[in-house]
Structures are given as structure tokens and as C-alpha cells.
Amino acid sequence: MTEPAVRTPPAPQSTTAGGFRTMMSGFPTGVCIVTCVDPDGTPRGMTCSSLCSVSLDPPTLLVCLRAGSPTLQAVLDSGGFTVNLLHDGAREAAELFASGDPERFRLLPWERAPGAPGPHLVRDAHTIADCKVTLTQRTGDHVTVFGETLAIRRQQERPPLLYGLREFRSWSAA
């Protein structure tokens, strides 16, 4: 009589920043650029893949922003932010805003709609949401910012840009 082979699972490893990053890279997600304007009128923005819907009533989402970033400080100072959901042709914008290049807003088209808390990336976003900060919570090296969505603008009918396994990809309709 043949018995099934018994596999011994690998021993758990202690959590390191690198190990945690590797684990999370196996969870593909959409990509956005969070934008706002600081008190002196300078546009700020950063690439973000930590975005989540929270509530339908009121419509609320959250973004997780690196503590100490100029974008986070501008969001906290202004009380608002804009989420630009990137389409599959916006990889360069995602990389530019992840780089911290101080000239990033001069290198791509954007506009500031009346009353919008942040720049709208008109070429690179498929959808744009303007939000009002309702709550913040610091955890480790990031701050979770909850925002009530005040306005949504559909820009383009294109598939979203995705990020997983440390690569940008487009949505496949397989």
C-alpha cells in the first residue's frame, strides 16, 4: 500500500524589511499618484500603490504616505489631496513620481481644476478623485490618510496600470 508523501513545510522566518517587501510584491495592485499643493502654492506628488476604498457612504478611501515626505506634509497642511489613478500607458509618470525628481511637475501635463486640492494629471490618469482629509493614523514609517471623496472625474477609458513582483504591468483581458 502506498502512502502519500508527507511534506514538511518550511520553517517560518523572522520578518525583515526585505522579506516583508518581497511578500508584498506578490500582491499586485493598482498604481496612483497622490497630489496636493503646499501652502506656498507648490505642487507636490508621489507614486502610491497603498490605496484602498473604505466606505461608500460617505465615499471614503485611504492612502498610505511615507512619513516625512513633502507630499504628506502638504496634504496635512492643506487638508486635501487628489488621487490620480494611472492607466496602462502611464508607467513613465509612475516612475517619475517615485523618483522624487524636483522637476516632475514640469515634465508632464497637469491642470488644477477650480476647488481641487491637487493637480490633475490629465494625460496619465484614467480617473481622478478629489478628497478631503478626515482622519490620519501613523503606523511605523507611514501615515494612513483617510479622505472623503468629494469629486470624481473619469479621464480616459483605458485599463489600469498595475504593480506587482516589482514590475509595472497592464491589465490583461485574457
Coordinates of C-alpha atoms in Angstrom, one line a residue:
M1 CA 0.0 0.0 0.0
T2 CA 1.3 3.4 -1.0
E3 CA 1.1 6.3 1.4
P4 CA 1.1 9.9 0.3
A5 CA 4.4 11.7 0.8
V6 CA 4.5 14.0 3.7
R7 CA 5.9 17.3 3.0
T8 CA 7.5 19.3 5.8
P9 CA 6.6 22.9 5.4
P10 CA 9.5 25.4 5.6
A11 CA 10.2 26.8 8.9
P12 CA 8.8 30.3 9.5
Q13 CA 11.4 33.1 9.1
S14 CA 11.6 36.2 11.2
T15 CA 10.2 39.3 9.5
T16 CA 12.7 41.7 7.9
A17 CA 12.0 44.8 5.8
G18 CA 13.3 43.0 2.8
G19 CA 11.3 39.8 3.5
F20 CA 8.2 41.9 4.0
R21 CA 8.7 43.8 0.8
T22 CA 9.2 40.5 -1.1
M23 CA 5.9 39.2 0.4
M24 CA 4.0 42.3 -0.5
S25 CA 5.4 42.3 -4.1
G26 CA 3.4 39.1 -4.6
F27 CA 0.2 41.1 -4.1
P28 CA -0.4 43.1 -7.3
T29 CA -2.2 46.4 -7.0
G30 CA -3.2 49.4 -9.0
V31 CA -1.0 52.5 -9.1
C32 CA -1.9 56.1 -8.4
I33 CA -0.1 59.4 -7.9
V34 CA -1.3 61.4 -4.9
T35 CA -1.1 65.1 -5.5
C36 CA -1.7 68.3 -3.5
V37 CA -0.5 71.9 -3.2
D38 CA 1.6 73.1 -0.2
P39 CA 0.8 76.5 1.5
D40 CA 3.1 78.5 -0.8
G41 CA 1.3 77.0 -3.9
T42 CA 4.0 74.5 -4.9
P43 CA 2.5 71.3 -6.3
R44 CA 3.5 68.1 -4.5
G45 CA 3.0 64.5 -5.5
M46 CA 4.2 60.9 -5.1
T47 CA 3.5 57.5 -6.6
C48 CA 1.4 55.3 -4.3
S49 CA 0.3 51.7 -4.5
S50 CA -1.2 51.7 -1.0
L51 CA -4.7 52.8 -1.9
C52 CA -7.9 51.3 -0.6
S53 CA -11.6 52.0 -0.6
V54 CA -13.1 52.3 2.9
S55 CA -16.7 53.3 2.7
L56 CA -19.5 54.0 0.2
D57 CA -21.4 56.4 2.5
P58 CA -19.7 58.7 2.8
P59 CA -17.4 57.7 -0.1
T60 CA -14.1 57.4 1.6
L61 CA -10.7 56.0 0.6
L62 CA -7.3 55.8 2.2
V63 CA -3.7 56.2 1.0
C64 CA -0.6 55.4 2.9
L65 CA 2.2 58.0 2.5
R66 CA 5.8 57.9 3.7
A67 CA 6.2 59.8 6.9
G68 CA 8.4 62.9 6.4
S69 CA 7.6 63.3 2.7
P70 CA 6.9 66.8 1.4
T71 CA 3.7 65.4 -0.2
L72 CA 2.4 64.1 3.2
Q73 CA 3.2 67.4 4.9
A74 CA 1.4 69.3 2.2
V75 CA -1.6 67.0 2.5
L76 CA -1.7 67.6 6.3
D77 CA -1.3 71.4 5.9
S78 CA -3.9 71.8 3.2
G79 CA -6.5 69.2 4.4
G80 CA -7.0 67.7 1.0
F81 CA -5.4 65.6 -1.8
T82 CA -6.1 64.3 -5.2
V83 CA -5.8 60.7 -6.3
N84 CA -4.8 60.2 -9.9
L85 CA -5.5 56.5 -10.9
L86 CA -2.9 55.7 -13.6
H87 CA -3.8 54.0 -16.9
D88 CA -1.6 51.4 -18.5
G89 CA 0.3 54.0 -20.6
A90 CA 1.5 55.9 -17.6
R91 CA 4.5 53.9 -16.4
E92 CA 6.9 56.8 -17.0
A93 CA 4.7 59.1 -14.8
A94 CA 4.7 56.4 -12.0
E95 CA 8.5 56.1 -12.2
L96 CA 9.0 59.9 -12.3
F97 CA 6.9 60.5 -9.2
A98 CA 8.5 57.6 -7.4
S99 CA 12.0 59.1 -8.1
G100 CA 11.5 62.3 -6.1
D101 CA 12.7 64.4 -9.1
P102 CA 12.0 68.0 -8.0
E103 CA 11.1 68.9 -11.7
R104 CA 8.4 66.2 -12.0
F105 CA 5.6 68.7 -12.4
R106 CA 7.4 70.4 -15.3
L107 CA 7.9 67.1 -17.1
L108 CA 4.3 66.2 -17.7
P109 CA 1.0 67.9 -18.4
W110 CA -1.3 68.7 -15.5
E111 CA -4.0 71.1 -14.5
R112 CA -5.6 72.4 -11.3
A113 CA -9.4 72.3 -11.5
P114 CA -11.2 75.0 -9.6
G115 CA -11.5 73.9 -6.0
A116 CA -9.4 70.8 -6.5
P117 CA -6.9 70.1 -3.7
G118 CA -4.2 68.8 -6.0
P119 CA -3.1 68.7 -9.6
H120 CA -4.9 66.5 -12.1
L121 CA -2.6 64.5 -14.3
V122 CA -4.7 64.9 -17.4
R123 CA -2.6 62.7 -19.7
D124 CA -1.7 59.9 -17.3
A125 CA -4.8 59.3 -15.2
H126 CA -7.8 57.2 -16.2
T127 CA -9.8 58.5 -13.2
I128 CA -9.2 61.4 -10.7
A129 CA -10.7 61.7 -7.2
D130 CA -10.5 64.9 -5.1
C131 CA -10.6 64.2 -1.4
K132 CA -10.9 66.0 1.9
V133 CA -8.8 64.6 4.8
T134 CA -11.0 63.2 7.5
L135 CA -8.5 61.2 9.6
T136 CA -4.8 60.3 9.8
Q137 CA -3.0 57.5 11.7
R138 CA 0.7 57.0 11.9
T139 CA 2.0 53.4 11.8
G140 CA 5.7 52.8 11.6
D141 CA 7.3 54.7 8.7
H142 CA 4.0 55.6 7.0
V143 CA 0.9 57.7 7.7
T144 CA -2.5 56.4 6.7
V145 CA -4.6 59.3 5.4
F146 CA -8.4 58.8 5.1
G147 CA -10.1 61.1 2.6
E148 CA -13.8 61.7 1.9
T149 CA -14.1 61.7 -1.9
L150 CA -15.8 65.0 -3.0
A151 CA -15.5 64.8 -6.8
I152 CA -14.6 62.1 -9.3
R153 CA -13.6 62.7 -12.9
R154 CA -13.3 60.0 -15.5
Q155 CA -10.5 61.0 -17.9
Q156 CA -9.9 58.1 -20.2
E157 CA -11.3 54.7 -21.0
R158 CA -8.1 52.7 -20.6
P159 CA -7.1 49.8 -18.5
P160 CA -5.3 50.5 -15.2
L161 CA -1.6 50.3 -14.6
L162 CA -0.7 47.6 -12.1
Y163 CA 2.4 46.9 -9.9
G164 CA 3.4 43.5 -8.6
L165 CA 6.5 41.4 -8.4
R166 CA 8.4 44.7 -8.6
E167 CA 7.2 45.4 -12.1
F168 CA 4.6 47.6 -13.8
R169 CA 2.1 45.7 -16.0
S170 CA -1.0 46.4 -17.8
W171 CA -4.4 44.7 -17.1
S172 CA -4.8 41.7 -19.4
A173 CA -8.2 40.8 -20.6
A174 CA -7.3 37.1 -21.0

